[in-house]
Coordinates of N, CA and C and ligand atoms in Angstrom, one line a residue:
X1 N 114.4 89.0 101.5 CA 113.8 89.9 100.4 C 113.9 89.1 99.1
X2 N 112.8 89.2 98.3 CA 112.8 88.5 97.0 C 113.5 89.4 96.0
X3 N 114.3 88.8 95.1 CA 114.8 89.5 93.9 C 113.7 89.4 92.9
X4 N 113.6 90.4 92.0 CA 112.6 90.3 90.9 C 112.8 89.0 90.1
X5 N 114.0 88.5 90.1 CA 114.2 87.2 89.3 C 113.5 86.1 90.0
X6 N 113.0 86.2 91.2 CA 112.3 85.2 91.9 C 110.9 84.9 91.3
X7 N 110.4 85.9 90.6 CA 109.2 85.8 89.8 C 109.6 85.8 88.3
X8 N 109.3 84.9 87.5 CA 109.4 85.1 86.0 C 108.6 86.3 85.7
X9 N 109.1 87.2 85.0 CA 108.3 88.4 84.7 C 108.8 89.1 83.4
X10 N 108.0 90.0 82.9 CA 108.4 90.9 81.8 C 108.3 92.3 82.4
X11 N 109.2 93.1 81.9 CA 109.2 94.5 82.2 C 109.4 95.4 81.0
X12 N 108.5 96.3 80.8 CA 108.6 97.3 79.7 C 108.8 98.7 80.4
X13 N 109.9 99.4 80.0 CA 110.1 100.7 80.6 C 109.0 101.7 80.1
X14 N 108.8 102.8 80.9 CA 107.9 103.8 80.5 C 108.4 104.6 79.3
X15 N 107.5 105.0 78.5 CA 107.8 106.0 77.4 C 107.2 107.3 77.6
X16 N 106.4 107.4 78.7 CA 105.7 108.7 79.1 C 105.8 108.7 80.6
X17 N 106.6 109.6 81.1 CA 106.9 109.5 82.5 C 105.7 109.9 83.4
X18 N 104.7 110.6 82.9 CA 103.6 110.9 83.8 C 102.6 109.8 83.9
X19 N 102.8 108.8 83.0 CA 101.9 107.6 83.1 C 102.3 106.7 84.3
X20 N 101.3 106.3 85.1 CA 101.6 105.5 86.3 C 102.2 104.1 85.9
X21 N 103.1 103.6 86.6 CA 103.6 102.2 86.4 C 102.4 101.2 86.6
X22 N 102.3 100.2 85.8 CA 101.3 99.2 86.0 C 101.9 97.9 86.4
X23 N 101.3 97.2 87.4 CA 101.6 95.8 87.8 C 100.5 95.0 87.2
X24 N 100.9 94.2 86.2 CA 99.9 93.4 85.5 C 99.8 92.0 86.1
X25 N 98.6 91.6 86.5 CA 98.4 90.3 87.1 C 97.4 89.5 86.4
X26 N 97.9 88.4 85.8 CA 97.0 87.6 84.9 C 96.1 86.7 85.6
X27 N 95.1 86.1 84.9 CA 94.2 85.2 85.5 C 94.7 83.7 85.4
X28 N 94.0 82.8 86.0 CA 94.4 81.4 86.0 C 94.7 80.9 84.6
X29 N 95.9 80.3 84.4 CA 96.2 79.8 83.1 C 96.9 80.8 82.2
X30 N 97.0 82.0 82.7 CA 97.7 83.0 81.9 C 99.2 83.0 82.2
X31 N 99.9 84.0 81.7 CA 101.3 84.2 82.1 C 101.7 85.6 82.0
X32 N 103.0 85.9 82.1 CA 103.5 87.3 82.1 C 103.3 88.0 80.8
X33 N 102.9 87.3 79.7 CA 102.7 88.0 78.4 C 101.3 88.4 78.2
X34 N 100.4 87.8 79.0 CA 98.9 87.9 78.8 C 98.4 89.3 78.7
X35 N 98.8 90.1 79.7 CA 98.1 91.4 79.9 C 98.9 92.6 79.4
X36 N 100.1 92.3 78.7 CA 100.9 93.4 78.2 C 100.1 94.3 77.3
X37 N 99.4 93.6 76.3 CA 98.7 94.4 75.3 C 97.6 95.2 76.0
X38 N 96.9 94.6 77.0 CA 95.9 95.4 77.7 C 96.5 96.6 78.4
X39 N 97.6 96.3 79.1 CA 98.3 97.4 79.8 C 98.7 98.5 78.8
X40 N 99.2 98.2 77.6 CA 99.6 99.2 76.7 C 98.4 100.0 76.2
X41 N 97.2 99.3 76.1 CA 96.0 100.0 75.6 C 95.4 100.9 76.7
X42 N 95.3 100.4 78.0 CA 94.7 101.2 79.0 C 95.5 102.4 79.5
X43 N 96.8 102.2 79.4 CA 97.7 103.3 79.9 C 98.9 103.4 79.0
X44 N 98.7 104.0 77.8 CA 99.8 104.1 76.8 C 101.0 104.8 77.5
X45 N 102.2 104.2 77.3 CA 103.5 104.8 77.8 C 103.8 104.5 79.3
X46 N 102.9 103.7 79.9 CA 103.3 103.3 81.3 C 104.4 102.3 81.3
X47 N 105.2 102.3 82.4 CA 106.1 101.1 82.6 C 105.2 100.0 83.0
X48 N 105.5 98.8 82.5 CA 104.7 97.6 82.7 C 105.6 96.5 83.4
X49 N 105.1 96.1 84.6 CA 105.8 95.0 85.3 C 104.8 93.9 85.4
X50 N 105.2 92.7 84.8 CA 104.2 91.7 84.7 C 104.8 90.3 85.1
X51 N 104.5 89.9 86.4 CA 105.0 88.7 86.9 C 104.1 87.5 86.5
X52 N 104.7 86.3 86.5 CA 103.9 85.1 86.3 C 103.6 84.5 87.7
X53 N 102.4 84.1 87.9 CA 102.0 83.5 89.2 C 102.8 82.2 89.3
X54 N 103.2 81.9 90.6 CA 104.1 80.8 90.8 C 103.4 79.5 91.1
X55 N 102.1 79.5 91.4 CA 101.4 78.3 91.8 C 100.9 77.7 90.5
X56 N 101.1 76.3 90.4 CA 100.7 75.6 89.1 C 99.5 74.7 89.5
X57 N 98.4 74.9 88.9 CA 97.2 74.1 89.1 C 96.8 73.4 87.8
X58 N 97.0 72.1 87.7 CA 96.8 71.4 86.5 C 97.5 72.0 85.3
X59 N 98.7 72.4 85.5 CA 99.6 73.0 84.5 C 99.3 74.5 84.3
X60 N 98.4 75.1 85.0 CA 98.1 76.5 84.8 C 98.6 77.4 85.9
X61 N 99.4 78.4 85.5 CA 99.9 79.3 86.5 C 98.8 80.1 87.1
X62 N 98.9 80.4 88.5 CA 98.1 81.3 89.1 C 98.8 81.9 90.3
X63 N 98.2 82.8 91.1 CA 98.9 83.5 92.1 C 98.8 82.9 93.5
X64 N 97.9 82.0 93.8 CA 97.8 81.4 95.1 C 97.0 80.1 95.0
X65 N 97.2 79.2 95.9 CA 96.5 77.9 95.9 C 95.0 78.1 96.3
X66 N 94.2 77.2 95.8 CA 92.8 77.2 96.2 C 92.4 75.7 96.4
X67 N 91.4 75.5 97.3 CA 90.9 74.2 97.5 C 89.9 73.7 96.5
X68 N 89.2 74.7 96.0 CA 88.2 74.4 94.9 C 87.9 75.8 94.3
X69 N 87.1 75.8 93.2 CA 86.7 77.0 92.6 C 86.1 78.0 93.6
X70 N 86.7 79.1 93.8 CA 86.2 80.1 94.8 C 86.4 79.8 96.2
X71 N 87.1 78.7 96.5 CA 87.4 78.3 97.9 C 89.0 78.4 98.1
X72 N 89.4 79.5 98.7 CA 90.8 79.8 98.7 C 91.5 79.3 99.9
X73 N 92.8 78.9 99.7 CA 93.7 78.5 100.8 C 94.2 79.9 101.3
X74 N 93.6 80.4 102.4 CA 93.9 81.8 102.8 C 95.3 81.9 103.4
X75 N 95.8 80.8 104.0 CA 97.2 81.0 104.5 C 98.1 81.2 103.3
X76 N 97.8 80.5 102.2 CA 98.6 80.7 101.0 C 98.4 82.1 100.4
X77 N 97.2 82.6 100.4 CA 96.9 83.9 99.9 C 97.7 84.9 100.6
X78 N 97.8 84.8 102.0 CA 98.6 85.7 102.8 C 100.1 85.6 102.4
X79 N 100.6 84.4 102.3 CA 102.0 84.2 102.0 C 102.3 84.8 100.7
X80 N 101.5 84.5 99.7 CA 101.8 84.9 98.3 C 101.6 86.4 98.1
X81 N 100.7 87.0 98.8 CA 100.5 88.4 98.7 C 101.7 89.1 99.2
X82 N 102.2 88.6 100.4 CA 103.4 89.2 101.0 C 104.6 89.1 100.0
X83 N 104.7 87.9 99.4 CA 105.8 87.6 98.5 C 105.7 88.5 97.3
X84 N 104.5 88.8 96.8 CA 104.3 89.7 95.7 C 104.7 91.1 96.1
X85 N 104.3 91.5 97.3 CA 104.7 92.9 97.7 C 106.2 93.0 97.8
X86 N 106.9 92.0 98.3 CA 108.3 92.1 98.4 C 108.9 92.2 97.0
X87 N 108.4 91.4 96.0 CA 108.8 91.5 94.6 C 108.7 92.9 94.1
X88 N 107.5 93.5 94.3 CA 107.2 94.8 93.8 C 108.3 95.8 94.4
X89 N 108.6 95.7 95.7 CA 109.5 96.6 96.3 C 110.9 96.5 95.7
X90 N 111.3 95.2 95.5 CA 112.7 95.0 94.9 C 112.7 95.5 93.4
X91 N 111.6 95.2 92.7 CA 111.6 95.5 91.3 C 111.5 97.0 91.1
X92 N 110.9 97.7 92.0 CA 110.8 99.2 92.0 C 112.2 99.8 92.0
X93 N 113.0 99.2 93.0 CA 114.4 99.7 93.1 C 115.2 99.3 91.9
X94 N 115.1 98.1 91.4 CA 115.9 97.6 90.3 C 115.6 98.3 89.0
X95 N 114.3 98.6 88.8 CA 113.9 99.2 87.5 C 113.7 100.7 87.7
X96 N 113.8 101.2 88.9 CA 113.6 102.7 89.1 C 112.2 103.2 88.8
X97 N 111.2 102.5 89.2 CA 109.9 102.9 88.9 C 109.1 103.3 90.2
X98 N 108.1 104.1 90.1 CA 107.2 104.5 91.2 C 106.3 103.4 91.7
X99 N 105.5 103.7 92.6 CA 104.6 102.7 93.2 C 103.5 102.4 92.1
X100 N 103.3 101.1 91.8 CA 102.5 100.8 90.7 C 101.0 100.7 91.0
X101 N 100.2 100.9 90.0 CA 98.7 100.6 90.1 C 98.6 99.2 89.6
X102 N 98.0 98.3 90.3 CA 97.8 96.9 89.9 C 96.7 96.9 88.9
X103 N 96.9 96.1 87.8 CA 95.8 95.8 86.8 C 95.6 94.3 86.8
X104 N 94.6 93.8 87.5 CA 94.5 92.4 87.7 C 93.2 91.9 87.1
X105 N 93.3 90.7 86.5 CA 92.1 90.0 86.0 C 91.9 88.7 86.7
X106 N 90.7 88.5 87.3 CA 90.3 87.2 87.8 C 91.2 86.8 89.0
X107 N 91.9 85.7 88.9 CA 92.9 85.4 90.0 C 93.9 86.5 90.2
X108 N 94.3 87.2 89.2 CA 95.2 88.3 89.3 C 94.5 89.5 90.1
X109 N 93.2 89.7 89.8 CA 92.5 90.7 90.6 C 92.4 90.3 92.0
X110 N 92.3 89.0 92.3 CA 92.1 88.6 93.7 C 93.4 88.7 94.5
X111 N 94.6 88.4 93.8 CA 95.8 88.6 94.5 C 96.1 90.2 94.7
X112 N 95.6 91.0 93.7 CA 95.8 92.4 93.9 C 95.0 92.9 95.1
X113 N 93.8 92.4 95.2 CA 92.9 92.8 96.3 C 93.5 92.4 97.6
X114 N 94.1 91.2 97.7 CA 94.7 90.7 98.9 C 96.0 91.5 99.2
X115 N 96.7 91.9 98.2 CA 97.9 92.7 98.5 C 97.6 94.1 99.0
X116 N 96.5 94.7 98.4 CA 96.0 96.0 99.0 C 95.6 95.8 100.4
X117 N 95.0 94.7 100.8 CA 94.5 94.6 102.1 C 95.6 94.2 103.1
X118 N 96.6 93.5 102.6 CA 97.7 93.0 103.6 C 98.9 93.9 103.5
X119 N 99.2 94.4 102.4 CA 100.4 95.3 102.2 C 100.1 96.5 101.4
X120 N 99.2 97.4 102.0 CA 98.7 98.5 101.2 C 99.8 99.4 100.7
X121 N 101.0 99.4 101.3 CA 102.1 100.3 100.9 C 102.7 99.9 99.5
X122 N 102.4 98.7 99.1 CA 103.0 98.1 97.9 C 102.4 98.8 96.6
X123 N 101.1 99.2 96.7 CA 100.4 99.6 95.5 C 99.8 101.1 95.7
X124 N 99.8 101.8 94.6 CA 99.2 103.1 94.6 C 97.7 103.0 94.4
X125 N 97.2 101.9 93.9 CA 95.8 101.6 93.7 C 95.6 100.4 92.8
X126 N 94.4 100.1 92.4 CA 94.2 98.9 91.6 C 93.0 98.9 90.7
X127 N 93.2 98.3 89.6 CA 92.0 98.0 88.7 C 91.7 96.6 88.9
X128 N 90.5 96.3 89.4 CA 90.2 94.9 89.8 C 89.1 94.4 88.8
X129 N 89.5 93.5 87.9 CA 88.5 93.1 86.8 C 88.1 91.7 87.2
X130 N 86.8 91.5 87.6 CA 86.2 90.3 88.0 C 86.8 89.8 89.3
X131 N 86.9 90.7 90.3 CA 87.5 90.3 91.6 C 86.5 89.7 92.6
X132 N 87.0 88.9 93.5 CA 86.1 88.5 94.6 C 86.9 88.7 95.9
X133 N 86.2 88.4 97.0 CA 86.8 88.6 98.4 C 87.9 87.5 98.5
X134 N 89.2 88.0 98.8 CA 90.3 87.0 98.8 C 90.5 86.5 100.2
X135 N 90.0 87.2 101.3 CA 90.3 86.8 102.6 C 89.0 87.0 103.5
X136 N 88.7 86.0 104.3 CA 87.4 86.2 105.1 C 87.6 87.2 106.2
X137 N 88.8 87.3 106.8 CA 89.0 88.3 107.9 C 90.2 89.2 107.6
X138 N 90.1 90.1 106.6 CA 91.2 90.9 106.3 C 91.5 91.9 107.4
X139 N 92.7 92.3 107.6 CA 93.1 93.3 108.6 C 92.4 94.7 108.4
X140 N 92.3 95.4 109.5 CA 91.7 96.8 109.4 C 92.7 97.8 109.0
X141 N 93.2 97.7 107.7 CA 94.2 98.7 107.3 C 93.6 100.0 106.8
X142 N 94.4 101.0 106.7 CA 94.0 102.3 106.2 C 94.2 102.4 104.7
X143 N 93.1 102.4 103.9 CA 93.3 102.4 102.5 C 92.8 103.8 102.0
X144 N 92.9 104.8 102.9 CA 92.3 106.1 102.5 C 93.0 106.8 101.4
X145 N 94.2 106.4 101.0 CA 94.9 107.0 99.9 C 94.9 106.2 98.7
X146 N 94.1 105.1 98.7 CA 94.1 104.2 97.5 C 92.9 104.4 96.6
X147 N 93.2 104.4 95.3 CA 92.2 104.5 94.3 C 92.0 103.1 93.7
X148 N 90.7 102.8 93.7 CA 90.4 101.4 93.2 C 89.2 101.5 92.1
X149 N 89.4 100.8 91.0 CA 88.4 100.6 90.1 C 88.0 99.1 90.1
X150 N 86.7 98.9 90.3 CA 86.2 97.5 90.3 C 85.2 97.3 89.1
X151 N 85.5 96.3 88.3 CA 84.5 96.1 87.2 C 84.1 94.6 87.3
X152 N 82.8 94.4 87.5 CA 82.2 93.0 87.6 C 81.3 92.8 86.5
X153 N 80.9 91.5 86.3 CA 79.9 91.1 85.2 C 78.6 90.6 85.8
X154 N 77.5 91.1 85.3 CA 76.2 90.6 85.8 C 76.1 89.1 85.6
X155 N 76.6 88.5 84.5 CA 76.4 87.1 84.2 C 77.7 86.3 84.6
X156 N 78.5 86.8 85.5 CA 79.7 86.1 85.8 C 79.4 84.8 86.6
X157 N 79.7 83.6 86.1 CA 79.4 82.4 86.8 C 80.4 82.1 87.9
X158 N 81.5 82.9 88.0 CA 82.5 82.6 89.0 C 82.4 83.6 90.2
X159 N 82.1 84.8 89.9 CA 82.0 85.9 91.0 C 80.5 86.3 91.1
X160 N 79.9 86.0 92.2 CA 78.5 86.4 92.4 C 78.4 87.9 92.6
X161 N 77.3 88.5 92.4 CA 77.0 89.9 92.7 C 77.3 90.2 94.2
X162 N 76.9 89.3 95.0 CA 77.0 89.5 96.5 C 78.5 89.5 96.9
X163 N 79.3 88.6 96.2 CA 80.7 88.5 96.6 C 81.4 89.8 96.2
X164 N 81.1 90.3 94.9 CA 81.8 91.5 94.5 C 81.4 92.7 95.3
X165 N 80.1 92.7 95.7 CA 79.6 93.8 96.6 C 80.3 93.7 98.0
X166 N 80.5 92.5 98.5 CA 81.2 92.4 99.8 C 82.6 92.9 99.7
X167 N 83.3 92.6 98.6 CA 84.7 93.1 98.4 C 84.7 94.6 98.4
X168 N 83.7 95.2 97.6 CA 83.6 96.6 97.6 C 83.4 97.2 99.0
X169 N 82.5 96.5 99.7 CA 82.3 97.0 101.1 C 83.5 97.0 102.0
X170 N 84.3 95.9 101.8 CA 85.6 95.8 102.6 C 86.5 96.9 102.3
X171 N 86.6 97.3 101.0 CA 87.5 98.3 100.6 C 87.0 99.7 101.0
X172 N 85.7 99.9 100.8 CA 85.0 101.1 101.2 C 85.2 101.4 102.7
X173 N 85.0 100.3 103.5 CA 85.1 100.4 105.0 C 86.5 100.8 105.5
X174 N 87.5 100.5 104.6 CA 88.9 100.8 105.0 C 89.3 102.2 104.4
X175 N 88.3 102.8 103.8 CA 88.6 104.2 103.3 C 89.1 104.3 101.9
X176 N 89.1 103.2 101.1 CA 89.6 103.3 99.7 C 88.5 104.1 98.9
X177 N 89.0 104.8 97.9 CA 88.2 105.5 97.0 C 87.8 104.6 95.8
X178 N 86.7 103.9 96.0 CA 86.3 102.8 95.0 C 85.3 103.3 94.0
X179 N 85.6 103.2 92.7 CA 84.6 103.4 91.6 C 84.3 102.0 91.2
X180 N 83.0 101.7 91.1 CA 82.6 100.3 90.8 C 81.6 100.3 89.6
X181 N 81.7 99.4 88.7 CA 80.8 99.2 87.6 C 80.4 97.7 87.5
X182 N 79.2 97.5 87.1 CA 78.8 96.1 86.7 C 78.3 96.1 85.3
X183 N 79.0 95.3 84.5 CA 78.6 95.3 83.1 C 77.8 94.1 82.7
X184 N 77.0 94.2 81.7 CA 76.1 93.0 81.3 C 76.9 91.9 80.6
X185 N 78.0 91.4 81.2 CA 78.9 90.4 80.6 C 79.1 89.3 81.6
X186 N 79.9 88.3 81.2 CA 80.3 87.2 82.1 C 81.7 87.4 82.7
X187 N 82.5 86.3 82.9 CA 83.8 86.5 83.5 C 84.8 87.1 82.6
X188 N 84.6 86.8 81.3 CA 85.6 87.3 80.3 C 85.6 88.8 80.2
X189 N 86.7 89.3 79.8 CA 86.8 90.8 79.6 C 86.1 91.2 78.3
X190 N 85.7 92.5 78.3 CA 85.0 93.0 77.2 C 85.6 94.4 76.8
X191 N 85.2 94.9 75.6 CA 85.6 96.2 75.2 C 85.3 97.3 76.2
X192 N 84.1 97.1 76.9 CA 83.7 98.1 77.9 C 84.7 98.1 79.1
X193 N 85.3 97.0 79.4 CA 86.3 97.0 80.5 C 87.4 97.9 80.2
X194 N 87.9 97.7 78.9 CA 89.0 98.4 78.4 C 88.8 99.9 78.4
X195 N 87.6 100.3 77.9 CA 87.2 101.7 77.8 C 87.2 102.3 79.2
X196 N 86.5 101.6 80.2 CA 86.4 102.1 81.5 C 87.7 102.3 82.2
X197 N 88.6 101.2 82.1 CA 89.9 101.2 82.7 C 90.7 102.3 82.2
X198 N 90.7 102.5 80.9 CA 91.5 103.5 80.2 C 91.1 104.9 80.7
X199 N 89.8 105.1 80.8 CA 89.3 106.4 81.3 C 89.7 106.7 82.7
X200 N 89.5 105.6 83.5 CA 89.8 105.8 85.0 C 91.3 106.0 85.2
X201 N 92.2 105.3 84.5 CA 93.6 105.5 84.7 C 94.0 106.9 84.3
X202 N 93.5 107.3 83.2 CA 93.7 108.7 82.7 C 93.4 109.7 83.7
X203 N 92.2 109.5 84.3 CA 91.7 110.5 85.4 C 92.6 110.5 86.6
X204 N 93.1 109.3 87.0 CA 93.9 109.2 88.2 C 95.4 109.3 88.0
X205 N 95.8 109.5 86.7 CA 97.2 109.5 86.4 C 98.0 110.5 87.3
X206 N 97.6 111.7 87.4 CA 98.3 112.7 88.1 C 98.4 112.3 89.6
X207 N 97.3 111.9 90.1 CA 97.3 111.5 91.6 C 98.2 110.4 91.8
X208 N 98.1 109.3 91.0 CA 99.0 108.1 91.2 C 100.4 108.5 91.1
X209 N 100.8 109.3 90.2 CA 102.2 109.7 90.0 C 102.7 110.5 91.2
X210 N 101.8 111.4 91.7 CA 102.2 112.2 92.9 C 102.4 111.3 94.1
X211 N 101.6 110.3 94.2 CA 101.6 109.5 95.4 C 102.8 108.5 95.4
X212 N 103.3 108.2 94.1 CA 104.3 107.2 94.0 C 105.6 107.8 94.5
X213 N 105.8 109.1 94.5 CA 107.1 109.6 94.8 C 107.3 109.7 96.3
Ligands
MLT1 C1 90.4 82.4 91.8 O1 90.6 81.2 92.0 O2 91.2 83.3 92.0 C2 89.1 82.7 91.2 O3 88.2 81.7 91.3 C3 89.2 83.2 89.8 C4 89.8 82.1 88.9 O4 89.0 81.2 88.5 O5 91.0 82.1 88.7

């Protein structure tokens, strides 16, 4: 079992108990500080758990190895998603928080999607910002209690429309309740991402908290 200290991370306790805990997962080259402000904005008062990815690529932290842009080392994806799920479990006990909603951007969204598919019990749901298919043959898990928001960009040079649609299909086929939006933007986040994520988390707040207990 991993101790939370096995991931360098930041933790901010909740100031509003009905707000769902958020697991913040940064993109390639980010760290545990990157998404704190986004987390505070999209879900004011939520407990924030923000680990730093352990894989270093050209000096940049990320959450799993890849062979090339968009070509993932799937054995590593599996190993790291399981490691992250163990971290969440231990951190929940140590910090006394409920099951978190993942808020992941880019590589962080990809590890969040992999964790949902491999260890669905670790998460209450996920906000996937610029996510792509993390595994070519994910297991047929039951995601019928999971709430997912996917936001993609029409002009994203990294995640094609087809790839994002395939991920949505994988989640839909496993019963997840997926809300999906495509914005006229690229890979970077925009104000519209923030607005949509904030509205969605607010809407699902009660459900997420109930399921966390
Ligand atoms: C990944 O490697 O997870 C994706 O290509 C996104 C990124 O560039 O980090």
